[in-house]
PDB file of C-alpha atoms in Angstrom:
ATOM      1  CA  UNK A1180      -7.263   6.963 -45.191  1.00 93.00           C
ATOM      2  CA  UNK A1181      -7.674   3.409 -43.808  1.00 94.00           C
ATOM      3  CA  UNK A1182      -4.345   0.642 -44.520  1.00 93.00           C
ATOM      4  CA  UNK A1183      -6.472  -2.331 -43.229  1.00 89.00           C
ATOM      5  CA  UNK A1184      -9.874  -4.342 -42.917  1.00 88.00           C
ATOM      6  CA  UNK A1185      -9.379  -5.944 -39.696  1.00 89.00           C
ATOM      7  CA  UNK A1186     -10.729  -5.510 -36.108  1.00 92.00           C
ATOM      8  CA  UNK A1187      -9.024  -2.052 -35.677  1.00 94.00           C
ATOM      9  CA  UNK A1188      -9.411  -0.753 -39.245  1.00 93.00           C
ATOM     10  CA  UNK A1189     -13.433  -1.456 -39.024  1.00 93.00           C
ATOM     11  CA  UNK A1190     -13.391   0.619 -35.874  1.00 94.00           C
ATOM     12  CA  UNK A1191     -11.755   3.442 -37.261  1.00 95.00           C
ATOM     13  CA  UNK A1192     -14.012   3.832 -40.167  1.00 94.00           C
ATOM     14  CA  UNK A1193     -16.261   6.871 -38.065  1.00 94.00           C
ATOM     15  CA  UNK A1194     -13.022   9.222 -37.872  1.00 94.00           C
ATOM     16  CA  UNK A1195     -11.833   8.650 -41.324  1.00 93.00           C
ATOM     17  CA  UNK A1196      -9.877  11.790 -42.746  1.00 89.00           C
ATOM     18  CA  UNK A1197      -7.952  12.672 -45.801  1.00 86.00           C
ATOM     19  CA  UNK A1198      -5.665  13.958 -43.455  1.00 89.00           C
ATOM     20  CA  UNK A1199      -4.542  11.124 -41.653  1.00 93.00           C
ATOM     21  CA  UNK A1200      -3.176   7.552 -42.629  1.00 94.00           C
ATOM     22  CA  UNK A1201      -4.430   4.675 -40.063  1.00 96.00           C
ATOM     23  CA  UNK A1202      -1.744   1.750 -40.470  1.00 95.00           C
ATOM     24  CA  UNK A1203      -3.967  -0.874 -38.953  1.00 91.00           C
ATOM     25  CA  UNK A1204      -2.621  -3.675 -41.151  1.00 84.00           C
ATOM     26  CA  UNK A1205       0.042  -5.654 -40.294  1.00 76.00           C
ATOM     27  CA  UNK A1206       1.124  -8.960 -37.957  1.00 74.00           C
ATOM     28  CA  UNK A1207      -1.404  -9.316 -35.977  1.00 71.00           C
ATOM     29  CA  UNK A1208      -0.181 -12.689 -34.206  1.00 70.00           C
ATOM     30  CA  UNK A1209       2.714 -12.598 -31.701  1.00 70.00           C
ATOM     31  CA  UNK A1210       3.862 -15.933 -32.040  1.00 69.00           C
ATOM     32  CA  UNK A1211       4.417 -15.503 -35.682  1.00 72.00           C
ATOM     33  CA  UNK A1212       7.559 -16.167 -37.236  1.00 73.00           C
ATOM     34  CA  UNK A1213       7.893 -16.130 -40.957  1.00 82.00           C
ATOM     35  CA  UNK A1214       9.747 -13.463 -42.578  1.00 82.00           C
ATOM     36  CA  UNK A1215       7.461 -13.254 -45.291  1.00 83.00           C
ATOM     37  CA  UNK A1216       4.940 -11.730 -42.976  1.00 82.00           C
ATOM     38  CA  UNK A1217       7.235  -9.490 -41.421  1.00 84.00           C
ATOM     39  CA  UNK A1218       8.511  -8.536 -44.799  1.00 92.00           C
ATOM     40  CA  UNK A1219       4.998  -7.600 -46.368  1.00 91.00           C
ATOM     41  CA  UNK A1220       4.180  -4.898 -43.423  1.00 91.00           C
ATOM     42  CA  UNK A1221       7.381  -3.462 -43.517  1.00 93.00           C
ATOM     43  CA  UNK A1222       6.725  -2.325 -47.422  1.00 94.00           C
ATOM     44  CA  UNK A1223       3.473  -1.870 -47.129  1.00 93.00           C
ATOM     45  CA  UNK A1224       3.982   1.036 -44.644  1.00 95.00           C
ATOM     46  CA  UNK A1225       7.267   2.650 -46.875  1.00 95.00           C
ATOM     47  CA  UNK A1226       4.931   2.089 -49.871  1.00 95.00           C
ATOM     48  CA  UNK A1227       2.531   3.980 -47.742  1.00 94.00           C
ATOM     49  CA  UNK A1228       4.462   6.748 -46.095  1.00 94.00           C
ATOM     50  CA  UNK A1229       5.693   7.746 -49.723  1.00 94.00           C
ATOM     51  CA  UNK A1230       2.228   7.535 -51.170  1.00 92.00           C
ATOM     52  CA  UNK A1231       1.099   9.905 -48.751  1.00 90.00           C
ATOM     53  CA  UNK A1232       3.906  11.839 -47.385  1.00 89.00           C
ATOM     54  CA  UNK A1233       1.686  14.746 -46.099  1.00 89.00           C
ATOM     55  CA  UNK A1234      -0.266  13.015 -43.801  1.00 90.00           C
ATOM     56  CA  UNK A1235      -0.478  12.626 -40.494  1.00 94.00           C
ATOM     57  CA  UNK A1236       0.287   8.764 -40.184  1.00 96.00           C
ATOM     58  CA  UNK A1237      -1.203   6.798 -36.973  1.00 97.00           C
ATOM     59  CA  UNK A1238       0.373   3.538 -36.424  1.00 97.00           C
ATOM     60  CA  UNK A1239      -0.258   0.685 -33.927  1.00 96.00           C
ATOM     61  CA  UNK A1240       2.195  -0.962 -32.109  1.00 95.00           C
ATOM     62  CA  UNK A1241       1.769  -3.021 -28.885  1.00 93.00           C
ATOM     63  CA  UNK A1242       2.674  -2.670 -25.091  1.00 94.00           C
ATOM     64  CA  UNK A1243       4.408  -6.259 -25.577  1.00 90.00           C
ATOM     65  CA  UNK A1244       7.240  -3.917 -26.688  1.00 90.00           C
ATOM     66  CA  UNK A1245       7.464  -3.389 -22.246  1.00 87.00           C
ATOM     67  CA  UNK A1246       7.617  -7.374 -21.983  1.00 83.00           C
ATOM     68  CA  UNK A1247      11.128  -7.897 -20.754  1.00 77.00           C
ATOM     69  CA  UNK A1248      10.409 -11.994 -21.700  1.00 76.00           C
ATOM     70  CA  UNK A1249       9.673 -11.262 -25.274  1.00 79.00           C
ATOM     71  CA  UNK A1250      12.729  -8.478 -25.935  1.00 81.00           C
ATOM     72  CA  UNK A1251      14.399 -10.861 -28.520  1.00 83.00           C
ATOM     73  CA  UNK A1252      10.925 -11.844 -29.974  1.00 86.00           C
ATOM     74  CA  UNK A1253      10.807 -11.681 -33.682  1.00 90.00           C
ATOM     75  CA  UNK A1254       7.032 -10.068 -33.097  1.00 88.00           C
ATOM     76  CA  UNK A1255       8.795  -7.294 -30.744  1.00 89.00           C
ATOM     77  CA  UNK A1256      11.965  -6.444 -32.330  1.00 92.00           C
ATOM     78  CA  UNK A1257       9.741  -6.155 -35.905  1.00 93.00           C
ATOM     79  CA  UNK A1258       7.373  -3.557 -33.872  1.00 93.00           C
ATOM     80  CA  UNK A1259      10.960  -1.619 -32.353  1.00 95.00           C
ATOM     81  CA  UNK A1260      12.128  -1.818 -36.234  1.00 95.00           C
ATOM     82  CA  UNK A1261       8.899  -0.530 -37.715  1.00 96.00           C
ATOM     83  CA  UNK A1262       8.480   2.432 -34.655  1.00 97.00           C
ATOM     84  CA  UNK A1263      11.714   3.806 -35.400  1.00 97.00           C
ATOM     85  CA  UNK A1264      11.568   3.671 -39.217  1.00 97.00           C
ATOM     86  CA  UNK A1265       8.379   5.575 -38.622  1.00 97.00           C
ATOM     87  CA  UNK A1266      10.165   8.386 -35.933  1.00 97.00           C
ATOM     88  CA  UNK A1267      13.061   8.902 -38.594  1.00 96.00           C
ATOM     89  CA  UNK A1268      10.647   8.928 -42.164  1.00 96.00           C
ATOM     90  CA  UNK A1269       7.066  10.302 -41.212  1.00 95.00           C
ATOM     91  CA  UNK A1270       6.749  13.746 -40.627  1.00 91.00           C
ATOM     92  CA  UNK A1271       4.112  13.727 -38.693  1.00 95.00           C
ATOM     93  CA  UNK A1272       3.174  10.373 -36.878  1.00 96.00           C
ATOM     94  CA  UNK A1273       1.671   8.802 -33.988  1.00 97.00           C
ATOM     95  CA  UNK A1274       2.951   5.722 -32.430  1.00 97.00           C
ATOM     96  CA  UNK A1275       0.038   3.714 -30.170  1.00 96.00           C
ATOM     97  CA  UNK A1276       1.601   0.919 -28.191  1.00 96.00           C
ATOM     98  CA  UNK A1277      -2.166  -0.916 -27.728  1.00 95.00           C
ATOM     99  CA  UNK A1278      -2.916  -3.515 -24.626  1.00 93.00           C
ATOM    100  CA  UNK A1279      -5.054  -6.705 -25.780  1.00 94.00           C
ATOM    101  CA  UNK A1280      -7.779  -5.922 -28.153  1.00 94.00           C
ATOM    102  CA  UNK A1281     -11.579  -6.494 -27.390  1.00 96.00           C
ATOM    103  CA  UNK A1282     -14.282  -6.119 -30.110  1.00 95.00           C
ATOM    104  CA  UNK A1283     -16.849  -8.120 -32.219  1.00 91.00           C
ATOM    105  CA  UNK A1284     -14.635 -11.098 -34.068  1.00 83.00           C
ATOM    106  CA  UNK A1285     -10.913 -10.524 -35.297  1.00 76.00           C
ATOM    107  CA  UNK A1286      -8.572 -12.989 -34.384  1.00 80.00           C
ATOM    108  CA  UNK A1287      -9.750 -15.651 -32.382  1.00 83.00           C
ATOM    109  CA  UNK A1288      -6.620 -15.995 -30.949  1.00 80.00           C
ATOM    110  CA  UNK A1289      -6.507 -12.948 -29.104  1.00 88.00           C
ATOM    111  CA  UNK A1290      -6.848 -13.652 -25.600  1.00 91.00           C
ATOM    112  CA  UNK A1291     -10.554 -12.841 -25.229  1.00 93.00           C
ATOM    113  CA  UNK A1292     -11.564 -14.985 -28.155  1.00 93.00           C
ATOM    114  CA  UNK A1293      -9.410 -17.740 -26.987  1.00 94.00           C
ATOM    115  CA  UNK A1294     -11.031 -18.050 -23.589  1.00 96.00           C
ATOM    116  CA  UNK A1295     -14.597 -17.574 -25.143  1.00 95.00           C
ATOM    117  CA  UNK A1296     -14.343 -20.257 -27.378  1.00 95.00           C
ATOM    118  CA  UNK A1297     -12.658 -22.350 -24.916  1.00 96.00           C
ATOM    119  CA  UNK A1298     -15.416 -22.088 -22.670  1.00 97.00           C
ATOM    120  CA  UNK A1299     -18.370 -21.808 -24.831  1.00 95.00           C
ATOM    121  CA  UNK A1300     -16.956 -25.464 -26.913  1.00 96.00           C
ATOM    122  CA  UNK A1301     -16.163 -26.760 -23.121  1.00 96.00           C
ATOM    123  CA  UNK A1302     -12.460 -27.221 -23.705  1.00 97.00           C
ATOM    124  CA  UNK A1303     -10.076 -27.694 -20.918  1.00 97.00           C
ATOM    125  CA  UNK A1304      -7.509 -25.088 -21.174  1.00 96.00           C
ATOM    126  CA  UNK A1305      -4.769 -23.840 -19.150  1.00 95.00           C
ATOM    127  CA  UNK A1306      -4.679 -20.215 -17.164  1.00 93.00           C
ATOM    128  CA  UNK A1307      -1.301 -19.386 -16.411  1.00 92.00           C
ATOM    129  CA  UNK A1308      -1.488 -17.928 -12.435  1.00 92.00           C
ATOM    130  CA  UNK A1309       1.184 -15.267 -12.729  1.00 89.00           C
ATOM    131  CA  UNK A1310       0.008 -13.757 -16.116  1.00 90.00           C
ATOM    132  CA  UNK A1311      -1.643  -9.980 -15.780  1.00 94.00           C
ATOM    133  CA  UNK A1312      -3.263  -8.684 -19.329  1.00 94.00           C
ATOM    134  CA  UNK A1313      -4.420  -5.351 -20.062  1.00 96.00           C
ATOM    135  CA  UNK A1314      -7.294  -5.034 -21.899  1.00 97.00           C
ATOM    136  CA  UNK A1315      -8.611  -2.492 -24.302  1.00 97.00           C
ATOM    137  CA  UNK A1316     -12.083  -2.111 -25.999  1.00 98.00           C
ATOM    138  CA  UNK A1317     -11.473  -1.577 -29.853  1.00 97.00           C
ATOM    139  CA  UNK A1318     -13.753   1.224 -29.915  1.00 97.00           C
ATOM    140  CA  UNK A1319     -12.016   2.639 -27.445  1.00 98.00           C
ATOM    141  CA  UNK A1320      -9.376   3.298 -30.097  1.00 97.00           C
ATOM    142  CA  UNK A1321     -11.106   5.537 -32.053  1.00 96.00           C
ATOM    143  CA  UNK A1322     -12.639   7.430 -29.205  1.00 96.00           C
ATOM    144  CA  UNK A1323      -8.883   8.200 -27.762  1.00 96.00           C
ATOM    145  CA  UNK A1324      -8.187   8.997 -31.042  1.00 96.00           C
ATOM    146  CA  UNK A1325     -10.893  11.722 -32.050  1.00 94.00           C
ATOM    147  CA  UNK A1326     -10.527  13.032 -28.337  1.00 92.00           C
ATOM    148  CA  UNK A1327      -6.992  13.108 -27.993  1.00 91.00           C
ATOM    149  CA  UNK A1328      -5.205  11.908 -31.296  1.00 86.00           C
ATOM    150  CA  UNK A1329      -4.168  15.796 -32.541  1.00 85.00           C
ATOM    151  CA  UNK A1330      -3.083  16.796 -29.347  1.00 87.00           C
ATOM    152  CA  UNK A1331       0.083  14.033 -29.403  1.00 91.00           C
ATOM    153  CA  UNK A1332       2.486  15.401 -32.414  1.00 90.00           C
ATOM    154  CA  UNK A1333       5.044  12.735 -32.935  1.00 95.00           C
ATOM    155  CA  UNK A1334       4.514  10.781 -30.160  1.00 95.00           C
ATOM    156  CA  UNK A1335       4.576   7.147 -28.574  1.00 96.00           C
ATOM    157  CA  UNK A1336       1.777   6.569 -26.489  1.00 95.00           C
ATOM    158  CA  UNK A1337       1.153   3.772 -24.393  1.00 96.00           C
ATOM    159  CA  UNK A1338      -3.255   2.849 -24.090  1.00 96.00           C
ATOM    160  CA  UNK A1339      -4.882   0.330 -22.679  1.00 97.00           C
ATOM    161  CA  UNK A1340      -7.460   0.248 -19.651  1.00 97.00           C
ATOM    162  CA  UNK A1341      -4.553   1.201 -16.431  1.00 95.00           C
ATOM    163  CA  UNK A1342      -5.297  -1.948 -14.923  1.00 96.00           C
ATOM    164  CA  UNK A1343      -3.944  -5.456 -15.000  1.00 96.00           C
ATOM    165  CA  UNK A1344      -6.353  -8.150 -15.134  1.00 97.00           C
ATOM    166  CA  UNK A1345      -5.689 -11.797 -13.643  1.00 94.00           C
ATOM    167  CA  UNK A1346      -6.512 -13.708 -16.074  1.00 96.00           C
ATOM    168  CA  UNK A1347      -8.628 -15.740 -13.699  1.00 96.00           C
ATOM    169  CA  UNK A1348     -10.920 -12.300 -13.552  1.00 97.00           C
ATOM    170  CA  UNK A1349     -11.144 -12.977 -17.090  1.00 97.00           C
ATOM    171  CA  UNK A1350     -12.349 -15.876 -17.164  1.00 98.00           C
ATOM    172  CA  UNK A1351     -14.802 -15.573 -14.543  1.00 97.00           C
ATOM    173  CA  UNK A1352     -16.361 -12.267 -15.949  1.00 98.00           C
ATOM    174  CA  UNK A1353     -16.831 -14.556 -19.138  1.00 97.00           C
ATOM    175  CA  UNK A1354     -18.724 -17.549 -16.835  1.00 97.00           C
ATOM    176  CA  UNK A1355     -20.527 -14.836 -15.444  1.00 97.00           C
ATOM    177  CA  UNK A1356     -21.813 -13.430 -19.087  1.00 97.00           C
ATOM    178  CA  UNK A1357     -22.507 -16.530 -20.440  1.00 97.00           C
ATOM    179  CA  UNK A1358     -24.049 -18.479 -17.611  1.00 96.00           C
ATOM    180  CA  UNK A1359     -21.450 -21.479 -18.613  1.00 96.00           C
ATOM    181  CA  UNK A1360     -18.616 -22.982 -16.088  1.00 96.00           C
ATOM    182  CA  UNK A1361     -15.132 -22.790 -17.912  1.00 97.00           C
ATOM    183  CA  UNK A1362     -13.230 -26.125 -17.254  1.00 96.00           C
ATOM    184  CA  UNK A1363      -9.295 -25.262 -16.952  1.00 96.00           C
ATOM    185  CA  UNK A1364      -6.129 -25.969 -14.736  1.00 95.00           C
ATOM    186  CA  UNK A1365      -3.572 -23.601 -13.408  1.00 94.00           C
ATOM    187  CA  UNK A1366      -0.029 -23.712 -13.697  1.00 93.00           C
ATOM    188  CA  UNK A1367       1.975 -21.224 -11.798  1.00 91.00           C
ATOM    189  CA  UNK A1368       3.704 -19.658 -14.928  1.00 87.00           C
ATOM    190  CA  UNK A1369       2.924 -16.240 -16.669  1.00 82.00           C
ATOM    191  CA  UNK A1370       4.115 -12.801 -17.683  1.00 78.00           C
ATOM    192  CA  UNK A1371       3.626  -9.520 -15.924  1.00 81.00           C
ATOM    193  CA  UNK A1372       4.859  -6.290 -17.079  1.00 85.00           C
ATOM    194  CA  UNK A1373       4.377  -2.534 -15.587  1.00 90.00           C
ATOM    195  CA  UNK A1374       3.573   0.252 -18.455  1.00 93.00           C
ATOM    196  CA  UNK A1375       3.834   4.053 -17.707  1.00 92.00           C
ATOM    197  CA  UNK A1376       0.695   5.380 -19.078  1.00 91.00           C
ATOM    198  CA  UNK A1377       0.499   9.179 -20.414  1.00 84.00           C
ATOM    199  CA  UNK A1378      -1.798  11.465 -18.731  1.00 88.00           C
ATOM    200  CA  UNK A1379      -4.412  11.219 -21.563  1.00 90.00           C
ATOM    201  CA  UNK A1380      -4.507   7.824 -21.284  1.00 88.00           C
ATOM    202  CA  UNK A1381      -4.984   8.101 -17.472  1.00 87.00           C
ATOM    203  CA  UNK A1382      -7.520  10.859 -17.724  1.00 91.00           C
ATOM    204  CA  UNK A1383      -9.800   8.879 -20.764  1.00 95.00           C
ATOM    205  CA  UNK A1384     -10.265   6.148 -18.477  1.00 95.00           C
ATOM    206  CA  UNK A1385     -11.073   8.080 -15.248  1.00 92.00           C
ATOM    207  CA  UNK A1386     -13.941   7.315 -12.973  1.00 92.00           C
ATOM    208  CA  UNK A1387     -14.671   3.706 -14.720  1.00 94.00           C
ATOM    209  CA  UNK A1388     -13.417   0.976 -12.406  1.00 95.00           C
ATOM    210  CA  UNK A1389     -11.725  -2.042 -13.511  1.00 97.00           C
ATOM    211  CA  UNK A1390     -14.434  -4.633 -12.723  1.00 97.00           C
ATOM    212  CA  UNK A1391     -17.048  -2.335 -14.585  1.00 97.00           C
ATOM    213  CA  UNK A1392     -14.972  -2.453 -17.849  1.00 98.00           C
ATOM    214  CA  UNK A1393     -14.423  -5.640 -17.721  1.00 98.00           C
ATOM    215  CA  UNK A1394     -17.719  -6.382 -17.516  1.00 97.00           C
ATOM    216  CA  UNK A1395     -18.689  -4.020 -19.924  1.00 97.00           C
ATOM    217  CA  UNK A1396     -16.456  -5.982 -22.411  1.00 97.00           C
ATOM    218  CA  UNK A1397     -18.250  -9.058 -21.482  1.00 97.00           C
ATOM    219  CA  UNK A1398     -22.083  -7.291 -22.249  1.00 97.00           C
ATOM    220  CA  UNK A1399     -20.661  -5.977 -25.564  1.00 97.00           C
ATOM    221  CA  UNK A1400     -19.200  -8.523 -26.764  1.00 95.00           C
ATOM    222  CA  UNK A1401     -20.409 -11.832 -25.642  1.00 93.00           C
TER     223      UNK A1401
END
């Protein structure tokens, strides 16, 4: 069973089993604030850990949880809260801490969207020169998941592509695509966090390089 009808819950719809709950509804905006939000998530997964106590319950967190900038985040310590409710009430449960999504619409503010809007409308934006983002293709998801998924009992898995993108990479991988000059400043601000990756995570992505993804992301999506 599916909890969801957003970017990650379409994707998932191929592997679909009776056996296993997909919590793929939820915040999806890091920046949000309003308990309400926070609130509705929360009971929706109890509601739906009770409803279906025997399955195997995949949830989706984010690597943000690694930022040591966004540690007293409302976004990040709701993820901790709902991760560890999850550890102590689902029998059987896998936690995936997920890099920067990539797929056909969802949120268009989500990095990717952002910048291809920005630069298909010919905004000036602003690219912060420190920031690194890992990036993951949403079908991706589902592939780890129907390769790897029953293999990681109880687990928290970190899964992105192992590879931190400048987000002046981004930008020009985008250009590239869609033939169109972005029009932006720098400032020399930005994040950058490290992420241990498990060895299934490693070993999915092995023998793709990082500037094939990306522009594979770019083809598929742009």
């Amino acid at each position: 069973m599916i909890i969801g009808n957003g970017l990650i819950a379409n994707a998932l719809k191929g592997i679909d089993t009776e056996g296993h709950l997909f919590f793929a509804s939820g915040v999806s905006n890091s920046l949000e604030t309003r308990s309400t939000e926070f609130e509705r998530e929360f009971s929706l997964l109890k509601e739906s850990i009770e409803k279906h106590p025997d399955g195997r319950l995949v949830y989706f967190s984010t690597l943000s949880i690694n930022d040591q900038s966004k540690q007293d985040s409302r976004y990040v310590l709701h993820k901790l809260q709902l991760e560890e409710f999850i550890r102590n009430n689902a029998s059987s449960h896998l936690i995936l801490r997920i890099g920067n999504i990539v797929g056909k619409g969802g949120n268009p503010n989500t990095l990717f969207n952002f910048l291809k809007i920005q630069i298909s409308e010919g905004n000036i934006f602003k690219i912060h020169r420190q920031a690194r983002r890992l990036l993951l293709d949403v079908d991706d998801v589902s592939k780890f998941l129907q390769a790897h998924g029953n293999d990681l009992s109880n687990q928290t898995v970190n899964f992105a592509y192992p590879y931190y993108y400048d987000l002046k990479e981004i930008v020009q991988a985008i250009e590239t695509r869609m033939q169109k000059k972005a029009t932006y400043g720098e400032t020399d601000e930005g994040d950058f966090y490290k992420v241990d990756f498990h060895g299934t995570a490693d070993h999915f992505f092995s023998g793709i390089n990082a500037e094939e993804y990306l522009r594979n992301l770019t083809e598929k999506y742009i």
